[in-house]
Amino acid sequence: MLSLSERMARLIVHGATPYNAEPPLGRLRASYRTPAADFYVRSHGELPDLETETWRLTVEGGVTLELSLDDLRTRFPRATVTATMQCAGNRRADLRAVAPVSGDPWQAGAIGTAEWTGFRLGDLLRMADVAEGVDRHVAFESHDTVDGRPYGVSIPFAKAMSSETLLAYAMNGEALLPEHGFPVRAVVPGYAGVRSPKWLRRITVQDHPSENPIQAGDYKLYPPNVTAETADPVLGHTIDAMPLNAAICEPARGAVLRAGACRVRGYAVAGDRSVIRVDVSGDGGRTWIQATLEHEPDAPFAWTFWTAELDLPPGEHDLAVRAWDSAGQTQPALPDDVWNHKGYLCTCWHRVRVRVT
Amino acid sequence: MLSLSERMARLIVHGATPYNAEPPLGRLRASYRTPAADFYVRSHGELPDLETETWRLTVEGGVTLELSLDDLRTRFPRATVTATMQCAGNRRADLRAVAPVSGDPWQAGAIGTAEWTGFRLGDLLRMADVAEGVDRHVAFESHDTVDGRPYGVSIPFAKAMSSETLLAYAMNGEALLPEHGFPVRAVVPGYAGVRSPKWLRRITVQDHPSENPIQAGDYKLYPPNVTAETADPVLGHTIDAMPLNAAICEPARGAVLRAGACRVRGYAVAGDRSVIRVDVSGDGGRTWIQATLEHEPDAPFAWTFWTAELDLPPGEHDLAVRAWDSAGQTQPALPDDVWNHKGYLCTCWHRVRVRVT
């Protein structure tokens, strides 16, 4: 197995502490289930160093529970979900063409898909005998710290009880790597990665969202006229469910190609909907052809891979992609159409400039 | 009560037989629940003339049932849903700026919201003891005819069993008007109006979608490179769930206004999601302000009304609106971004040119 530093060397590293990195897009597109060593890493603090033997999960808000990893593995039915995880800041770099944005300049690789194995969060909450309700929230607290406080977020109770929402101890059949949340993380399919905390420590069922700054202040979607100075987190939209998006993984930006048939490949993702069509353009969006789609059966929260073949004459060309979801919605064309000062949810057409000789 | 011809005189009539008409947008925006006489009418054939006493509904695919209106009123628990209904061709007129499209040139009025009263379709299907299954479909056949065949469509079984899906005999507390499906129509919230047939005659649970031309051939979403000559209905996307959309109802296109504060009002709709934000522009989309939103509690399938106040200097201005849904998706800017030869699902920013003196 590769060491952490060897794994870091495989990725495009935006920062070492906190460790934030994404794979090159060609490697990301090589496998429908992203190998753990190629999976993007988003951290907000130092990687915690946890031991299986001493780690415990505390559950509060009903009957208080304190459970070991062995308890979790043996006391709940095993559950598996193939789901895409993505950062709310995926593709942020494209927004910088409009105006500066805060945060790491993620390309289109802050996304990956894995087969997550663990057990249903709903089974744990039922064991804790927590009170249900539409106004209730399930708060997570983790072992990593941000500005001296534990990382913390929450999700609506109904999403926590949904059959797709897991606490996972394995990824693609192997124990979680340290940077992916060892020993146990949440997996909240269809939601932004921020709501799937790693290195879990405590779960609390309560009648309000988490008051942790990660939940209450960060990961909010603001209108384009709001700035860092004027942003009021109470008015921002809490980013939970993720929008329709698509990216070209091959060829890479700046590639030099021979004239003729050009195979274009990428991914598309539609949250809790399905991707019904992917349009690919060789002329910046003036004309489009339809890609062939490849989707895992019975994986409603996983991405769709797509492939198209363009016939490209010599010259400079802007390739572009846009997806359509099962409600007939599609993506806006321009970065300016989705720009916000925090650089979240960049869903405009993904463009790749190539030179054909 | 107004006669049918008096009701027609209130609407913008695209055709008398089949009768197709929509209200002026200012009148549409006057009431969250659209009065029946102001509600758009979409017909595919002549209006059937049905009598309460002799009308029967046949249910097939399990235990065959034949039920009178009195049976339906008395044998099932009454259910009510406030839901928006809209034509898949709403706003089609805006697509003609790109290239010709087939079908009536609907403005933004082929939409309305009502309190529908009847009973749950699921209760009827349970009484008929039909076999369930993810690959099953619920087909409707109606009393109106298109090219000599009864109107017919189908919906997926799961949607038919959802608690929001009704067979309705009343609209805003009154019996259905003839043009709205008297005596009984389907109401399939969140889906295109085509899947909520009026003047019901027969319901069949089966293992395939309806083979009626309305279902199998029409109401398909095609890519922009497909023409009437090349369209293959098997490859088109069956329009069921409707996409995010928004329209400016006031001021009207071509209005002449005084310089200064200008109140802009309209609707937004997000299918099975919620509208989280509505942006309004007085300069064609270069800058935006946020509208205040008005949504009925406990009506997840109903539209959101919005109001904004722009400060407009003298001159010609393009007002524009775009909405955002709870997954952080927004609308494309241009008609060209959504153009298709059938003119369905026009979801680009709605623009209204006004002159300010």
XYZ file of C-alpha atoms in Angstrom:
714
model
C 0.000 0.000 0.000
C 1.196 3.498 -0.782
C 2.194 5.733 2.106
C 0.405 9.039 2.668
C 3.280 10.950 1.083
C 3.228 8.619 -1.908
C -0.495 9.163 -2.229
C -0.012 12.933 -2.018
C 2.494 12.726 -4.856
C -0.219 11.271 -7.106
C -2.528 14.243 -6.635
C -2.647 17.964 -7.432
C -2.057 19.360 -3.938
C -3.710 22.677 -3.076
C -2.357 22.620 0.468
C -0.533 20.215 2.786
C -2.009 21.382 6.132
C -4.964 21.291 5.960
C -4.429 18.644 3.318
C -6.446 19.440 0.179
C -5.817 17.709 -3.141
C -7.532 16.410 -6.276
C -6.598 13.893 -8.960
C -5.741 14.776 -12.563
C -8.948 14.457 -14.599
C -7.651 11.758 -16.950
C -6.937 9.486 -13.997
C -10.319 10.348 -12.418
C -12.120 9.247 -15.602
C -10.203 5.932 -15.738
C -12.444 4.148 -13.231
C -16.165 4.438 -12.425
C -15.322 3.708 -8.781
C -12.500 6.040 -7.878
C -9.597 4.261 -6.135
C -9.130 5.683 -2.627
C -5.611 6.876 -3.490
C -7.025 8.917 -6.399
C -9.986 10.322 -4.470
C -9.969 14.053 -3.760
C -9.190 15.054 -0.179
C -10.830 18.012 1.551
C -9.699 18.724 5.094
C -10.309 21.711 7.336
C -7.659 20.902 9.960
C -4.815 18.476 10.618
C -5.498 14.799 9.880
C -6.463 13.147 13.171
C -4.447 10.115 14.224
C -7.002 7.663 15.597
C -6.673 4.124 16.939
C -9.284 1.469 16.324
C -9.039 0.134 19.877
C -9.694 3.385 21.716
C -12.032 5.117 19.235
C -15.646 5.472 20.398
C -18.740 7.017 18.828
C -21.111 8.843 21.179
C -24.781 9.218 20.244
C -26.911 11.758 22.117
C -30.418 13.107 21.938
C -32.235 9.911 22.906
C -30.764 7.009 24.836
C -27.090 7.962 25.059
C -24.862 5.367 23.405
C -21.117 4.886 23.348
C -20.049 2.417 20.706
C -16.747 0.926 19.611
C -15.882 0.150 16.003
C -16.485 -3.499 16.793
C -19.968 -2.617 18.118
C -20.780 -0.783 14.888
C -19.563 -3.656 12.735
C -21.516 -6.309 14.626
C -24.680 -4.662 15.964
C -26.084 -3.227 12.723
C -26.900 -4.875 9.388
C -24.152 -4.137 6.886
C -25.200 -1.685 4.148
C -23.462 -0.593 0.955
C -24.118 2.356 -1.361
C -22.281 3.395 -4.520
C -22.386 7.167 -4.342
C -20.599 10.209 -5.645
C -19.015 12.580 -3.139
C -18.094 16.083 -4.202
C -16.899 19.307 -2.697
C -19.232 22.324 -2.896
C -16.181 24.134 -4.328
C -15.597 21.691 -7.201
C -14.711 23.661 -10.390
C -14.217 26.868 -8.367
C -11.171 27.746 -10.504
C -13.456 28.486 -13.475
C -15.175 31.282 -11.551
C -11.941 33.271 -11.269
C -12.395 34.340 -14.894
C -15.204 36.610 -13.653
C -13.772 38.021 -10.413
C -11.758 36.763 -7.428
C -13.278 34.072 -5.201
C -12.129 32.814 -1.807
C -10.962 29.253 -1.192
C -8.768 26.738 -2.955
C -8.854 26.849 -6.770
C -10.332 23.392 -7.353
C -10.362 22.176 -10.919
C -13.041 19.616 -11.830
C -11.461 16.864 -9.740
C -12.960 17.621 -6.316
C -15.336 14.725 -6.913
C -15.196 10.948 -6.820
C -17.395 7.884 -6.592
C -16.916 4.940 -4.260
C -18.695 1.913 -2.974
C -19.163 2.853 0.672
C -19.775 0.109 3.207
C -20.981 0.455 6.753
C -24.494 0.605 8.160
C -27.537 2.848 7.922
C -27.465 5.930 10.125
C -31.216 5.389 10.546
C -30.575 2.030 12.247
C -28.284 3.716 14.763
C -30.788 6.514 15.446
C -33.561 3.980 15.978
C -31.371 2.126 18.477
C -30.863 5.452 20.285
C -34.647 5.868 20.312
C -34.463 9.524 19.292
C -37.598 11.599 18.781
C -38.472 12.122 15.121
C -39.817 15.264 13.512
C -39.586 17.433 10.434
C -37.910 20.224 12.396
C -35.214 18.001 13.864
C -31.581 17.819 12.800
C -28.791 15.297 13.154
C -25.543 17.005 14.150
C -22.104 15.469 13.650
C -18.930 16.346 15.496
C -15.521 15.125 14.370
C -11.991 14.651 15.686
C -10.455 17.273 13.390
C -10.373 20.847 14.654
C -10.809 24.188 12.904
C -9.651 27.305 14.759
C -9.524 25.271 17.959
C -13.069 23.896 17.676
C -14.133 20.452 16.523
C -15.446 20.275 12.967
C -19.235 20.126 13.093
C -22.190 20.124 10.713
C -25.742 18.812 10.610
C -28.250 17.345 8.179
C -32.068 17.353 8.239
C -33.551 14.429 10.146
C -35.371 13.036 7.095
C -32.131 12.803 5.122
C -30.437 11.096 8.069
C -33.185 8.466 8.109
C -33.098 7.877 4.336
C -31.914 4.440 3.349
C -28.975 5.823 1.340
C -27.383 7.641 4.288
C -24.658 5.564 5.927
C -21.953 5.639 8.489
C -19.129 3.995 6.538
C -16.002 2.207 7.693
C -14.948 0.955 4.250
C -14.440 2.457 0.794
C -14.290 0.180 -2.235
C -13.989 -2.815 0.079
C -11.027 -1.556 2.137
C -10.832 0.199 5.497
C -10.967 3.993 5.144
C -7.610 5.669 4.594
C -6.636 8.254 7.242
C -7.342 11.157 4.871
C -10.804 9.773 4.057
C -12.027 9.590 7.646
C -10.628 6.482 9.363
C -12.158 4.797 11.224
C -15.733 5.989 10.498
C -17.247 8.773 8.386
C -20.725 9.805 7.341
C -21.808 9.283 3.718
C -24.770 11.494 2.799
C -25.356 10.785 -0.912
C -26.409 13.696 -3.094
C -25.312 16.277 -0.533
C -22.162 18.396 -0.624
C -19.139 16.628 0.862
C -19.123 19.056 3.794
C -22.203 17.246 5.187
C -20.414 13.857 5.179
C -17.925 14.419 8.001
C -14.919 12.209 8.490
C -13.279 10.989 11.746
C -16.639 10.967 13.531
C -16.764 11.435 17.298
C -20.292 12.392 18.270
C -23.802 12.419 16.801
C -26.543 14.498 18.410
C -30.206 14.628 17.453
C -31.543 18.092 18.208
C -34.224 20.597 17.274
C -31.936 23.053 15.468
C -29.112 22.896 12.922
C -25.553 22.642 14.235
C -24.290 25.962 15.598
C -20.728 25.063 14.642
C -19.210 27.756 12.368
C -18.771 25.226 9.528
C -22.562 24.762 9.477
C -23.753 28.184 10.578
C -21.279 30.380 8.731
C -19.597 28.517 5.887
C -20.886 26.644 2.843
C -23.604 29.128 2.036
C -24.669 30.104 -1.468
C -24.934 33.890 -1.912
C -26.211 36.041 -4.779
C -23.619 37.681 -7.047
C -24.168 41.099 -5.498
C -23.097 39.900 -2.021
C -19.465 40.378 -0.967
C -17.347 39.069 1.912
C -18.131 42.347 3.675
C -21.902 42.253 3.189
C -22.520 38.485 3.488
C -25.072 37.555 6.163
C -24.915 33.780 6.757
C -28.510 33.766 7.998
C -29.610 34.901 4.535
C -27.293 32.597 2.580
C -28.640 29.273 1.326
C -27.224 26.282 3.218
C -25.688 24.041 0.573
C -27.047 20.528 1.115
C -28.290 18.900 -2.115
C -25.868 19.367 -4.999
C -26.833 20.618 -8.474
C -26.498 19.183 -11.957
C -22.943 19.378 -13.250
C -20.657 17.902 -15.889
C -16.975 18.046 -16.828
C -14.697 17.063 -19.675
C -11.898 14.848 -18.338
C -10.214 14.020 -21.648
C -8.658 15.691 -23.534
C -6.980 17.944 -20.964
C -6.968 21.724 -21.224
C -4.187 22.830 -23.545
C -3.851 19.441 -25.239
C -2.423 19.375 -28.751
C -4.331 16.919 -30.939
C -4.188 15.607 -34.485
C -7.018 16.692 -36.796
C -9.848 14.177 -37.215
C -11.752 12.018 -34.754
C -11.300 13.152 -31.159
C -12.655 11.056 -28.313
C -14.005 13.251 -25.500
C -14.795 11.695 -22.123
C -16.040 12.965 -18.813
C -18.551 12.714 -16.012
C -21.966 14.178 -15.242
C -23.842 14.180 -11.959
C -27.438 15.124 -11.089
C -27.844 14.755 -7.321
C -31.051 12.858 -6.579
C -32.144 13.005 -10.218
C -30.778 11.097 -13.190
C -28.720 12.414 -16.095
C -30.880 11.998 -19.208
C -28.574 13.546 -21.797
C -25.093 14.976 -22.202
C -24.387 17.415 -25.051
C -20.806 17.917 -26.247
C -19.615 20.742 -28.480
C -16.450 21.188 -30.512
C -17.166 24.844 -31.228
C -17.739 26.412 -27.840
C -21.460 25.651 -27.729
C -22.604 26.733 -31.181
C -23.443 23.129 -32.178
C -23.803 19.981 -30.100
C -23.713 16.212 -30.421
C -24.976 13.709 -27.851
C -22.628 11.574 -25.806
C -23.210 7.923 -24.977
C -23.892 7.481 -21.267
C -22.589 4.859 -18.865
C -24.352 4.542 -15.525
C -24.126 1.902 -12.845
C -27.474 0.140 -12.344
C -29.120 0.687 -8.958
C -26.842 3.594 -8.045
C -29.153 6.618 -8.119
C -26.659 8.827 -6.286
C -23.662 7.969 -8.455
C -22.280 9.872 -11.418
C -22.762 9.079 -15.092
C -19.704 8.569 -17.283
C -20.020 9.754 -20.893
C -18.101 9.486 -24.154
C -18.447 11.399 -27.421
C -16.481 11.547 -30.636
C -15.935 14.931 -32.263
C -14.468 15.514 -35.697
C -12.069 18.406 -35.220
C -10.399 20.401 -38.017
C -7.016 22.105 -37.464
C -7.163 25.215 -35.302
C -7.926 26.309 -31.745
C -11.197 24.900 -30.418
C -13.221 25.326 -27.261
C -14.762 21.986 -26.342
C -17.797 22.319 -24.071
C -20.165 20.017 -22.197
C -23.582 20.456 -20.623
C -25.848 17.834 -19.032
C -29.648 17.585 -18.708
C -31.461 16.044 -15.734
C -34.666 14.034 -15.491
C -36.720 17.194 -14.881
C -35.458 18.682 -18.167
C -33.156 21.183 -16.465
C -29.800 22.037 -17.949
C -26.761 24.106 -16.953
C -26.142 27.818 -17.513
C -23.527 28.668 -20.126
C -21.200 31.135 -18.455
C -19.192 31.441 -15.237
C -20.785 34.866 -14.814
C -24.217 33.174 -14.624
C -23.273 31.336 -11.420
C -20.511 33.477 -9.890
C -20.584 34.035 -6.112
C -17.810 35.395 -3.937
C -17.288 32.089 -2.089
C -16.932 30.212 -5.354
C -19.467 27.462 -4.672
C -21.568 25.393 -7.075
C -19.797 26.236 -10.310
C -22.265 24.618 -12.717
C -21.667 26.496 -15.956
C -20.678 24.577 -19.090
C -17.222 23.083 -18.612
C -14.918 24.230 -21.412
C -11.591 22.809 -22.545
C -9.458 24.678 -25.083
C -7.389 22.423 -27.356
C -5.099 22.986 -30.305
C -5.553 20.753 -33.326
C -2.703 20.432 -35.840
C -71.394 31.829 -13.406
C -69.790 32.848 -16.686
C -70.649 30.825 -19.783
C -67.925 29.073 -21.744
C -67.928 31.824 -24.366
C -67.682 34.478 -21.635
C -64.774 32.592 -20.123
C -63.078 32.365 -23.535
C -63.405 36.128 -23.900
C -61.303 36.585 -20.742
C -58.345 34.641 -22.150
C -55.777 34.908 -24.932
C -57.161 32.238 -27.278
C -54.657 30.318 -29.398
C -57.386 28.166 -30.953
C -61.100 27.485 -30.483
C -61.148 23.781 -31.564
C -59.197 22.299 -29.951
C -59.675 25.004 -27.354
C -56.329 26.389 -26.174
C -56.030 29.613 -24.226
C -54.050 31.355 -21.485
C -54.720 34.323 -19.187
C -52.956 37.677 -19.409
C -49.994 37.580 -17.000
C -51.169 40.475 -14.852
C -54.416 38.634 -14.093
C -52.510 35.380 -13.493
C -50.355 37.084 -10.853
C -53.389 38.551 -9.049
C -54.204 35.389 -7.104
C -52.020 32.614 -5.653
C -54.819 30.151 -6.426
C -55.822 30.798 -10.004
C -59.598 31.136 -10.477
C -60.896 28.398 -12.785
C -62.080 30.974 -15.318
C -58.524 32.389 -15.524
C -56.781 29.021 -15.686
C -55.063 28.114 -18.956
C -56.816 25.516 -21.096
C -54.945 22.914 -23.133
C -57.107 20.572 -25.213
C -56.155 18.127 -27.944
C -59.672 17.529 -29.303
C -63.236 18.787 -28.906
C -64.475 19.337 -25.355
C -66.433 16.216 -24.343
C -70.002 16.755 -23.139
C -70.403 14.402 -20.179
C -73.309 13.780 -17.787
C -72.782 13.061 -14.116
C -75.452 10.366 -14.062
C -74.134 8.209 -16.881
C -70.384 8.813 -16.492
C -68.404 5.792 -15.250
C -64.725 5.212 -14.538
C -63.342 1.790 -15.440
C -60.244 0.470 -13.649
C -58.385 -2.501 -15.131
C -55.226 -4.443 -14.429
C -56.331 -5.967 -11.129
C -59.907 -6.487 -9.980
C -61.900 -4.685 -12.689
C -63.953 -1.842 -11.255
C -66.647 0.345 -12.730
C -67.400 3.331 -10.563
C -69.834 6.224 -10.721
C -69.015 9.750 -9.591
C -71.077 9.077 -6.492
C -68.964 5.960 -5.798
C -65.761 8.004 -6.063
C -67.093 10.684 -3.744
C -68.256 8.286 -1.072
C -65.936 5.257 -1.163
C -62.561 7.022 -0.791
C -61.269 9.455 1.822
C -61.379 12.990 0.472
C -57.948 14.446 -0.323
C -56.846 17.948 -1.273
C -53.595 19.231 -2.768
C -52.610 22.772 -3.744
C -50.503 22.226 -6.840
C -49.313 24.046 -9.913
C -50.273 22.664 -13.315
C -48.370 23.755 -16.395
C -48.105 22.897 -20.042
C -44.785 21.488 -21.299
C -45.042 24.214 -23.961
C -45.349 27.113 -21.513
C -43.192 30.060 -22.739
C -42.735 28.402 -26.153
C -43.151 31.795 -27.867
C -39.742 32.889 -26.558
C -38.005 30.098 -28.477
C -39.137 31.493 -31.828
C -36.420 34.142 -31.544
C -33.931 31.342 -32.305
C -35.715 29.345 -35.022
C -39.259 28.128 -35.790
C -40.892 25.683 -33.388
C -44.084 23.648 -33.801
C -47.178 24.105 -31.631
C -49.121 27.024 -30.200
C -47.073 30.114 -29.266
C -47.751 30.055 -25.534
C -46.593 33.081 -23.581
C -45.814 32.551 -19.890
C -49.478 31.967 -18.967
C -49.803 28.235 -19.695
C -49.563 27.639 -15.964
C -51.817 27.970 -12.954
C -52.227 26.826 -9.377
C -55.370 25.436 -7.793
C -56.563 23.645 -4.741
C -57.572 20.307 -6.208
C -60.006 18.112 -4.300
C -60.818 14.468 -4.887
C -59.145 11.336 -3.585
C -55.780 9.629 -3.825
C -55.209 7.593 -6.971
C -53.282 5.179 -4.736
C -56.439 4.444 -2.729
C -58.264 3.500 -5.932
C -55.395 1.287 -7.149
C -55.269 -0.480 -3.780
C -59.013 -1.148 -4.014
C -58.397 -2.640 -7.476
C -55.710 -4.836 -5.899
C -53.265 -4.213 -8.749
C -49.793 -5.741 -8.749
C -47.066 -3.266 -7.774
C -43.609 -2.975 -9.278
C -40.970 -0.503 -10.383
C -41.500 -1.421 -14.045
C -45.249 -0.904 -13.957
C -47.196 2.026 -15.359
C -50.614 3.521 -14.781
C -52.288 4.377 -18.098
C -55.150 6.851 -18.444
C -57.674 7.028 -21.268
C -60.021 9.979 -21.688
C -63.254 10.919 -23.433
C -61.629 13.432 -25.774
C -60.325 12.131 -29.081
C -57.260 13.040 -31.144
C -57.214 11.895 -34.792
C -60.051 9.496 -34.006
C -58.360 7.875 -30.999
C -59.030 8.525 -27.334
C -56.460 10.738 -25.603
C -54.137 8.511 -23.605
C -50.985 8.818 -21.486
C -49.350 7.020 -18.569
C -47.285 7.751 -15.467
C -44.826 5.554 -13.560
C -46.459 3.405 -10.890
C -44.501 5.009 -8.040
C -45.761 8.490 -8.982
C -49.327 7.158 -9.192
C -49.008 5.813 -5.645
C -47.495 9.018 -4.228
C -49.696 10.793 -1.745
C -49.825 13.987 -3.856
C -51.342 12.290 -6.921
C -55.128 12.647 -7.005
C -58.156 12.053 -9.106
C -59.936 15.379 -8.691
C -63.561 16.357 -9.082
C -63.211 19.877 -7.709
C -60.952 22.874 -8.315
C -60.809 25.656 -5.731
C -63.852 24.176 -4.029
C -66.126 24.042 -7.096
C -66.970 21.230 -9.493
C -64.574 21.107 -12.452
C -65.530 23.289 -15.396
C -66.063 21.433 -18.688
C -62.779 22.738 -20.121
C -60.881 21.587 -17.023
C -62.013 17.970 -17.177
C -65.536 17.610 -15.778
C -66.422 15.375 -14.072
C -63.043 13.862 -13.062
C -59.419 14.503 -14.037
C -56.035 13.322 -12.863
C -53.787 15.738 -10.945
C -50.136 14.641 -11.027
C -48.269 17.426 -9.192
C -44.828 18.362 -10.491
C -45.411 16.660 -13.837
C -46.237 18.316 -17.150
C -49.961 18.941 -17.619
C -50.095 16.320 -20.379
C -49.803 13.610 -17.684
C -52.869 14.917 -15.798
C -55.607 13.941 -18.243
C -59.069 15.421 -18.078
C -62.478 13.754 -18.757
C -61.195 10.401 -17.474
C -62.759 7.200 -18.781
C -60.409 4.334 -18.031
C -57.351 3.567 -15.888
C -55.210 0.525 -16.630
C -52.247 -0.752 -14.632
C -49.815 -2.425 -17.010
C -46.176 -3.392 -17.458
C -45.374 -0.823 -20.172
C -46.020 2.870 -20.818
C -49.167 3.798 -22.746
C -48.806 3.093 -26.476
C -51.157 5.961 -27.292
C -49.484 8.452 -29.693
C -49.757 11.244 -27.105
C -47.521 9.218 -24.793
C -45.364 7.338 -27.285
C -44.829 10.050 -29.871
C -45.524 13.501 -28.458
C -44.189 15.456 -25.486
C -40.600 14.365 -25.948
C -37.589 16.580 -25.299
C -35.058 16.447 -28.166
C -31.573 17.910 -28.545
C -31.191 21.080 -30.630
C -29.677 19.187 -33.564
C -32.820 17.038 -34.005
C -35.463 18.165 -36.520
C -39.047 17.103 -37.255
C -37.599 14.915 -39.993
C -34.920 13.220 -37.874
C -36.797 12.957 -34.553
C -37.010 9.408 -33.187
C -39.525 9.339 -30.314
C -37.821 6.295 -28.817
C -34.700 8.433 -28.299
C -36.514 11.553 -27.052
C -36.870 12.129 -23.319
C -40.440 11.620 -22.066
C -41.361 14.859 -20.328
C -42.718 13.951 -16.884
C -41.181 16.061 -14.076
C -41.040 19.759 -14.954
C -37.952 21.960 -14.592
C -37.205 25.140 -12.682
C -38.768 28.181 -14.319
C -39.747 31.781 -13.585
C -41.596 34.586 -15.313
C -42.205 38.298 -14.934
C -45.966 38.961 -14.873
C -45.836 42.714 -14.186
C -44.958 44.985 -15.870
C -46.089 43.612 -19.235
C -43.842 43.516 -22.282
C -43.859 46.885 -23.995
C -45.118 48.753 -20.950
C -44.315 52.435 -20.710
C -43.333 53.402 -17.159
C -42.374 56.517 -15.230
C -38.749 56.733 -14.094
C -38.106 55.703 -10.494
C -39.314 52.815 -8.389
C -40.794 50.004 -10.474
C -42.522 47.082 -8.806
C -41.830 43.816 -10.642
C -43.901 40.729 -9.834
C -44.068 37.190 -11.105
C -43.982 33.497 -10.347
C -41.315 30.817 -10.021
C -41.757 27.070 -9.908
C -39.317 24.254 -9.090
C -41.181 20.950 -9.545
C -40.519 18.703 -6.556
C -37.876 21.075 -5.181
C -38.329 24.454 -3.531
C -37.462 27.886 -4.909
C -34.706 29.256 -2.684
C -34.039 32.561 -4.449
C -35.297 34.722 -7.284
C -32.950 37.244 -8.918
C -34.393 40.195 -10.841
C -32.455 42.454 -13.183
C -33.242 45.874 -14.629
C -30.339 45.743 -17.075
C -30.813 42.481 -18.965
C -28.871 40.382 -16.476
C -25.762 42.466 -15.901
C -26.726 43.135 -12.254
C -29.319 41.495 -10.026
C -31.338 42.141 -6.895
C -33.220 39.550 -4.847
C -37.007 39.362 -4.813
C -39.087 38.675 -1.728
C -40.766 35.290 -1.957
C -44.305 34.263 -1.065
C -45.030 30.563 -0.783
C -48.025 28.705 0.571
C -47.077 26.569 3.602
C -47.417 22.818 3.096
C -47.724 23.102 -0.681
C -44.475 21.583 -1.975
C -45.790 21.282 -5.536
C -47.142 24.833 -5.797
C -45.464 27.860 -7.301
C -43.734 30.696 -5.446
C -44.900 34.264 -6.014
C -42.204 36.943 -5.907
C -41.966 40.732 -5.818
C -39.012 43.060 -6.371
C -38.582 46.795 -6.661
C -36.201 48.141 -9.302
C -35.098 51.738 -9.636
C -35.271 52.450 -13.366
C -33.827 55.522 -15.106
C -35.350 56.796 -18.359
C -34.622 54.687 -21.409
C -35.315 51.236 -22.852
C -34.634 48.414 -20.371
C -34.673 44.647 -20.515
C -36.008 43.320 -17.222
C -34.979 39.712 -16.549
C -35.689 37.040 -13.939
C -34.007 33.792 -12.968
C -34.798 31.434 -10.075
C -32.634 29.055 -8.028
C -33.812 25.732 -6.609
C -32.973 23.912 -3.389
C -30.175 21.979 -5.110
C -28.489 25.256 -6.122
C -29.457 24.922 -9.793
C -30.406 27.953 -11.814
C -31.733 28.660 -15.312
C -29.775 29.140 -18.534
C -29.686 32.686 -19.884
C -30.651 32.392 -23.535
C -33.433 30.848 -25.633
C -30.665 29.305 -27.746
C -29.474 27.380 -24.660
C -32.755 25.433 -24.461
C -34.115 25.525 -28.017
C -35.685 22.340 -29.397
C -37.845 21.996 -32.504
C -40.971 21.056 -30.524
C -40.590 24.114 -28.316
C -40.835 22.353 -24.945
C -39.419 23.344 -21.553
C -38.459 26.931 -22.305
C -36.540 27.649 -19.106
C -34.225 30.500 -20.123
C -34.360 33.786 -18.227
C -37.696 35.483 -18.873
C -37.148 38.976 -20.261
C -39.533 41.918 -20.495
C -38.589 45.027 -22.439
C -40.057 48.257 -21.061
C -39.735 51.922 -21.934
C -39.167 54.362 -19.076
C -39.942 58.048 -19.593
